Coordinates of C-alpha atoms and ligand atoms in Angstrom, one line a residue:
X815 CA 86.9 116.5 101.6
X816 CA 86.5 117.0 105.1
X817 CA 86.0 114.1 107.7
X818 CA 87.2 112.5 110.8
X819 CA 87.6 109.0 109.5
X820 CA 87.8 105.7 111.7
X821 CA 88.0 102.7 110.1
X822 CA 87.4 99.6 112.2
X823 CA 89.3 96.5 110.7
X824 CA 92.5 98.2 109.6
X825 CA 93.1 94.6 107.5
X826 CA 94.0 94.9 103.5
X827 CA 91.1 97.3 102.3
X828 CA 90.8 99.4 105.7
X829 CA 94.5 100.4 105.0
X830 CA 94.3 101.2 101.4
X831 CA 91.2 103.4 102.4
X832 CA 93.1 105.1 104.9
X833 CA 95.8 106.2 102.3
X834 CA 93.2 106.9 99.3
X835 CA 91.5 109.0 102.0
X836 CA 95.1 111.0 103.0
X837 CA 96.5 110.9 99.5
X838 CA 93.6 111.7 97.2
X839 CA 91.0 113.0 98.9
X840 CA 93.4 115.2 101.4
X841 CA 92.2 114.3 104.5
X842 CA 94.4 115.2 106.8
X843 CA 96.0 112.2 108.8
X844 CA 95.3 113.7 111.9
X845 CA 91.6 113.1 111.3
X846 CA 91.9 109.2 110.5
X847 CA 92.0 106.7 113.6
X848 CA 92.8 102.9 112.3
X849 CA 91.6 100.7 114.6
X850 CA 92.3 96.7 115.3
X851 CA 92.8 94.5 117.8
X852 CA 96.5 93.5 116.4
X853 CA 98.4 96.8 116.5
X854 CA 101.6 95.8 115.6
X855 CA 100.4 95.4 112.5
X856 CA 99.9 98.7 111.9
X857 CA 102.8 100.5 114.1
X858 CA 104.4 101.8 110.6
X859 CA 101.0 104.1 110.7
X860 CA 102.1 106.0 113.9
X861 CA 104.6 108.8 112.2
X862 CA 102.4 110.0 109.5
X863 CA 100.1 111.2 111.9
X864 CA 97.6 108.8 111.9
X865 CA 96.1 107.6 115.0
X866 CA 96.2 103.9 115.8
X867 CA 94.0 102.0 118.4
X868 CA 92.6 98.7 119.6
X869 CA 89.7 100.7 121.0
X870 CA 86.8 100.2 118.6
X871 CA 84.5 102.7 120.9
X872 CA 87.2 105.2 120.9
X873 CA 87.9 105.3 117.5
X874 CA 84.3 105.8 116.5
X875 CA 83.5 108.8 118.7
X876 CA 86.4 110.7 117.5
X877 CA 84.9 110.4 114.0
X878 CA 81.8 111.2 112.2
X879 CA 82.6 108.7 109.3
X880 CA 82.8 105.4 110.6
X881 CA 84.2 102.6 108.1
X882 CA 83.7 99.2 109.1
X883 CA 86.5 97.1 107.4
X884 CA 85.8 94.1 109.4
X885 CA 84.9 90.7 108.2
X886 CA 80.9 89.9 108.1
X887 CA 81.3 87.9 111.0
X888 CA 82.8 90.0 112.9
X889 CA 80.2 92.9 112.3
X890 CA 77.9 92.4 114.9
X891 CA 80.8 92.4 117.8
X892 CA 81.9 95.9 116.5
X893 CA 78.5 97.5 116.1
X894 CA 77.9 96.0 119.9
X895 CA 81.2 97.6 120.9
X896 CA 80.8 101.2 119.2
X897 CA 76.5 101.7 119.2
X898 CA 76.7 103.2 122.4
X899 CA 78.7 106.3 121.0
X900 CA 77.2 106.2 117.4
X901 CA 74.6 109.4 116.8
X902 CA 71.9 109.8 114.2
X903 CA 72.9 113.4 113.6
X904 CA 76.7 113.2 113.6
X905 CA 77.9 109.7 112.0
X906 CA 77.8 108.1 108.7
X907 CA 78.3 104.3 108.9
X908 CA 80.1 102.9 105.5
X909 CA 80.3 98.9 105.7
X910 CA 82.3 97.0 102.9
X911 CA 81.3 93.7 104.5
X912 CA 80.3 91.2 102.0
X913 CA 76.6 90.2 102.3
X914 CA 75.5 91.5 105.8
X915 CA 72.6 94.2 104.4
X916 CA 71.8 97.4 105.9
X917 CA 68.9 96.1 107.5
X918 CA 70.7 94.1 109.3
X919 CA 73.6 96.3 110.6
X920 CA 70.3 98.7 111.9
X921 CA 69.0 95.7 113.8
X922 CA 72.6 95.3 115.4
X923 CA 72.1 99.0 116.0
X924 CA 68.8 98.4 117.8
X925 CA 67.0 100.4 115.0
X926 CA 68.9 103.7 115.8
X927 CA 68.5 105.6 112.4
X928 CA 72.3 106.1 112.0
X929 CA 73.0 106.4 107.9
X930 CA 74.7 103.5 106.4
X931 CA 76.0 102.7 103.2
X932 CA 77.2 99.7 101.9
X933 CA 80.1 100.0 99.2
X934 CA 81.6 96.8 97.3
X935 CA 85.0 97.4 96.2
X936 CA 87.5 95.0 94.8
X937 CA 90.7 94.0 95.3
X938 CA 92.3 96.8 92.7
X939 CA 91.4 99.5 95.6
X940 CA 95.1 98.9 96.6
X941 CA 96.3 100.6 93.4
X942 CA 93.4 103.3 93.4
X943 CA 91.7 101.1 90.2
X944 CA 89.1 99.7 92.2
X945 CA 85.2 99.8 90.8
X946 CA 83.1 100.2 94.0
X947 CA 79.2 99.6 94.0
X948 CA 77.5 101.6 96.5
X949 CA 74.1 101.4 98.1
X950 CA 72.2 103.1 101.5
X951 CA 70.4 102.5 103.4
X952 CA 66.4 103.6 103.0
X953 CA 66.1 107.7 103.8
X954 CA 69.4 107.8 104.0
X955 CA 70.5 108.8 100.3
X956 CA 72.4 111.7 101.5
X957 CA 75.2 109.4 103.0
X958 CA 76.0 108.2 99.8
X959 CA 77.6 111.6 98.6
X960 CA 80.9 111.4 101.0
X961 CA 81.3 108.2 100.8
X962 CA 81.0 108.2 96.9
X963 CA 83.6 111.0 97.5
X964 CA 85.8 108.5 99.3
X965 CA 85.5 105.6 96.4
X966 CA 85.8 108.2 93.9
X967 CA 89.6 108.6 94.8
X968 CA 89.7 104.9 94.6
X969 CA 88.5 104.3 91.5
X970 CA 85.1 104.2 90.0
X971 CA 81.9 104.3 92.1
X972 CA 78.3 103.2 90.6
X973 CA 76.0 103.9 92.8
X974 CA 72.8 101.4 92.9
X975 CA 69.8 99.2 94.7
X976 CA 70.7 97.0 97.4
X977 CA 68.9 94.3 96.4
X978 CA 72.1 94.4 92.9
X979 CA 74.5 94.3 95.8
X980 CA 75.1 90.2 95.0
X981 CA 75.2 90.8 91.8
X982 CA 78.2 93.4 92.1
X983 CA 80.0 91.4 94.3
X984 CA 80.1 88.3 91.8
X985 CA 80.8 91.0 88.7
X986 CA 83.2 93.8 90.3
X987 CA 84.5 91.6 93.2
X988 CA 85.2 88.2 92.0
X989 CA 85.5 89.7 88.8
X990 CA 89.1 90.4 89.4
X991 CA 89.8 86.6 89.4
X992 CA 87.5 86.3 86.3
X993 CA 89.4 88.8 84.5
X994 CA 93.0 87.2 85.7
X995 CA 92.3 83.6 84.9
X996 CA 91.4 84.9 80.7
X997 CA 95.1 86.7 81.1
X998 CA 96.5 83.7 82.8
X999 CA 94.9 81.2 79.9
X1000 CA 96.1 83.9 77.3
X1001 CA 99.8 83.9 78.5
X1002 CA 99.5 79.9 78.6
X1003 CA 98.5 80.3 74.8
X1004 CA 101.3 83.0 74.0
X1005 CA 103.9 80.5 76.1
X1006 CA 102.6 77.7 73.7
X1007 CA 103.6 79.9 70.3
X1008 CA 107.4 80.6 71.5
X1009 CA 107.3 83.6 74.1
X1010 CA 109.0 83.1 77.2
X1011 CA 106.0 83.4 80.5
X1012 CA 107.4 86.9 81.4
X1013 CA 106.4 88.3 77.3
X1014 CA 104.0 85.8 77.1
X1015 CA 101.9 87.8 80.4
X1016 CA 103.0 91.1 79.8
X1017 CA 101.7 90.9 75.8
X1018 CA 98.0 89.2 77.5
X1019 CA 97.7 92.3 80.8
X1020 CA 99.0 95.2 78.4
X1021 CA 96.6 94.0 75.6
X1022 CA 93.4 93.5 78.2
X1023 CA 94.2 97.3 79.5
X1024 CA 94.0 98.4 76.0
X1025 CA 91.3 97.0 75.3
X1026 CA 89.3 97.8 78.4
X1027 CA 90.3 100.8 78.1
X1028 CA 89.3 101.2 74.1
X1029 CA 85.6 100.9 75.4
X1030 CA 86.2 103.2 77.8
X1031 CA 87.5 105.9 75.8
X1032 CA 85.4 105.2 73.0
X1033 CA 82.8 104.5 75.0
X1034 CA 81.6 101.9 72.2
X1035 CA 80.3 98.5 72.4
X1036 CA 82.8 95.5 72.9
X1037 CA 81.0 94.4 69.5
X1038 CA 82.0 97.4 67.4
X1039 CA 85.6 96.8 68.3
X1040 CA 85.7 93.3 67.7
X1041 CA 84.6 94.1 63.9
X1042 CA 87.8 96.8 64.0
X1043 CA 89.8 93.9 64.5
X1044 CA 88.3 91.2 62.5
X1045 CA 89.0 91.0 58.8
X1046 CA 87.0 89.1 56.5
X1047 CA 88.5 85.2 56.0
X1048 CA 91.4 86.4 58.5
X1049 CA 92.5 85.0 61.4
X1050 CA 91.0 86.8 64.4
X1051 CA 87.6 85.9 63.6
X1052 CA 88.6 82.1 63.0
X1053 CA 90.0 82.3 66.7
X1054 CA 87.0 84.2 67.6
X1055 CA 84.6 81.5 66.2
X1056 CA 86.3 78.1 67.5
X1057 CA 86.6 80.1 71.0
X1058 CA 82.5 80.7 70.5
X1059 CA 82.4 77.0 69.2
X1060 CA 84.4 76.0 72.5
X1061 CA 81.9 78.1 74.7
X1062 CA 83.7 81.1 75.7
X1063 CA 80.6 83.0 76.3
X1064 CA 78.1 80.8 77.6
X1065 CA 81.1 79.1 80.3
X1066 CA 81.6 83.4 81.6
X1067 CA 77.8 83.4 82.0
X1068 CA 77.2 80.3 83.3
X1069 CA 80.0 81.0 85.9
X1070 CA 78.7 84.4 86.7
X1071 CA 75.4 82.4 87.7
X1072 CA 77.0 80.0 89.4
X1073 CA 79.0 82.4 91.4
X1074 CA 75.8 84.0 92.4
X1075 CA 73.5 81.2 93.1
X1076 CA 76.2 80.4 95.8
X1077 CA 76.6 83.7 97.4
X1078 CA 72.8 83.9 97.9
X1079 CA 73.3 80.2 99.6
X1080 CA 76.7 81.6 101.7
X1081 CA 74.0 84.3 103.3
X1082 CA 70.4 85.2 102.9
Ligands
NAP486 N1 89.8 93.0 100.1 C1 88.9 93.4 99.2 O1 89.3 93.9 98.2 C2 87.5 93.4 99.6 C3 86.6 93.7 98.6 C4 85.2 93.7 98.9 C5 84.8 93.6 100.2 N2 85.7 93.2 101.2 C6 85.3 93.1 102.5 O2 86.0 93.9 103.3 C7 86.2 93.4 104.6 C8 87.7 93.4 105.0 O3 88.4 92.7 104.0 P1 90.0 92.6 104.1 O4 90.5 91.9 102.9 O5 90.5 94.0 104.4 O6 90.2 91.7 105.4 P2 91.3 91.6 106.4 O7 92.6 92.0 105.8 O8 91.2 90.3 107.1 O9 91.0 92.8 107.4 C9 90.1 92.7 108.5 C10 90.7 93.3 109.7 O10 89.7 93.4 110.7 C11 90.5 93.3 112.0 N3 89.5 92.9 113.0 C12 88.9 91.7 113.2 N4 88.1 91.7 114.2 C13 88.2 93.0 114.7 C14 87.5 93.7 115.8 N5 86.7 93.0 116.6 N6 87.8 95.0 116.0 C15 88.7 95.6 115.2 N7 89.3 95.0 114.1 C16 89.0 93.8 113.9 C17 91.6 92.3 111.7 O11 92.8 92.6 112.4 P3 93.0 92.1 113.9 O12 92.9 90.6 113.8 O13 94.4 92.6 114.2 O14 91.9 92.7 114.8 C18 91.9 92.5 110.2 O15 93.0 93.3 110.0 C19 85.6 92.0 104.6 O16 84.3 92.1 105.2 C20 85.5 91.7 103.1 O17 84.3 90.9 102.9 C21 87.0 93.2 100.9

């Protein structure tokens, strides 16, 4: 993939970006600028070649795919600071900020038509296992290729409609913590039949890989292999039934919901 990549917000996700984009998608780190305002964060940058600044403007003219790694409230500053140097024909904007929409960052861009896409990773981007939801912004479609590039070495990308962007950020985003407090609760039940924690939590995360990654191989439906592993009068489905009984699967939903309701109160 070739890119000149400046990613403004050089935090926790513009940094694993920057080495996803070096390491799996062979950018060259001569072509990345990591920008923020706190450099000494990110002095242990400066001998692989990468190019470190507190100049936001800088950064994006050098590039011609501009990340924005920011926190939303901070979003409106930057695209102040760098829209002067920002051109229709040259730049791609890609903004992971939670909940500011592409509408608005064109309004902070005074309407210039610069493409932006919006991606929603999670936290598992640090490890290359992230699931990213991506969006752009209207007749701008074609923007969405590089940066699904980008993701792709990152994980897995979906691209989809803006208006599902809350809905990825409760189900991919906070999904991580969804996912960890089931492994958490299922080493707490493991502790309570004899394991030590450290068995206990290794036996719950191996076994949720597996089987995540059982419907992923298979490609079958979380249904089918639950009846692989349930035998008739055995003790799966009894632990199956009193966790239905308990409301397993109506507590997920219902905090899936709830976790939505309040995002579209955070920002509308
Ligand atoms: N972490 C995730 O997995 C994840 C997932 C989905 C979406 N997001 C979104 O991604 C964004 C970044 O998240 P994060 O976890 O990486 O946050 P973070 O670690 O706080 O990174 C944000 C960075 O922005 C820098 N910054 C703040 N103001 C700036 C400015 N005016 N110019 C240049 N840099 C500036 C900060 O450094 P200085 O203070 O040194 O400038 C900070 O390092 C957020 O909008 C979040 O909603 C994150």
């Amino acid at each position: 993939m070739h890119a000149q990549l400046a990613i403004i917000g050089a935090g926790n996700l513009g940094q694993a970006l920057a080495k996803g984009a070096i390491e799996k998608c062979g950018i060259s780190p001569a072509d990345v600028v990591l920008a923020r305002r706190n450099l000494s964060k990110i002095e242990h940058w400066r001998h692989t070649g990468v190019t470190i600044t507190q100049n936001n403007r800088q950064a994006a003219a050098a590039a011609n795919m501009v990340i924005l790694c920011v926190q939303p409230k901070q979003i409106a500053t930057v695209l102040g600071e760098i829209n002067e140097v920002l051109t229709e024909s040259r730049h791609i904007l890609i903004s992971v900020a939670t909940g500011v929409t592409t509408g608005e960052i064109a309004a902070c861009l005074g309407g210039k038509p610069v493409p932006v896409v919006r991606a929603m990773p999670n936290t598992a981007v640090a490890i290359g296992q992230s699931m990213t939801c991506l969006c752009a912004s209207q007749g701008h479609e074609h923007a969405l290729l590089p940066a699904k590039q980008l993701f792709d070495a990152l994980g897995q990308t979906l691209i989809i409609e803006e208006r599902l962007m809350k809905a990825a950020t409760v189900l991919a985003a906070s999904g991580v913590a969804f996912f960890m407090r089931y492994i958490r609760a299922a080493t707490q039940g493991g502790i309570q039949l004899g394991f030590d924690a450290d068995d206990a939590q290794a036996i719950a995360i191996q076994t949720a890989k597996g089987a995540a990654t059982l419907l992923q191989t298979n490609k079958s439906h979380p249904e089918l292999e639950i009846d692989r592993v349930t035998t008739p009068e055995g003790c799966t489905i009894a632990g199956l039934n009193e966790m239905e009984h308990q409301g397993l699967s109506p507590a997920l939903i219902k905090g899936i919901i709830t976790s939505y309701e309040k995002i579209n109160n955070i920002r509308q």
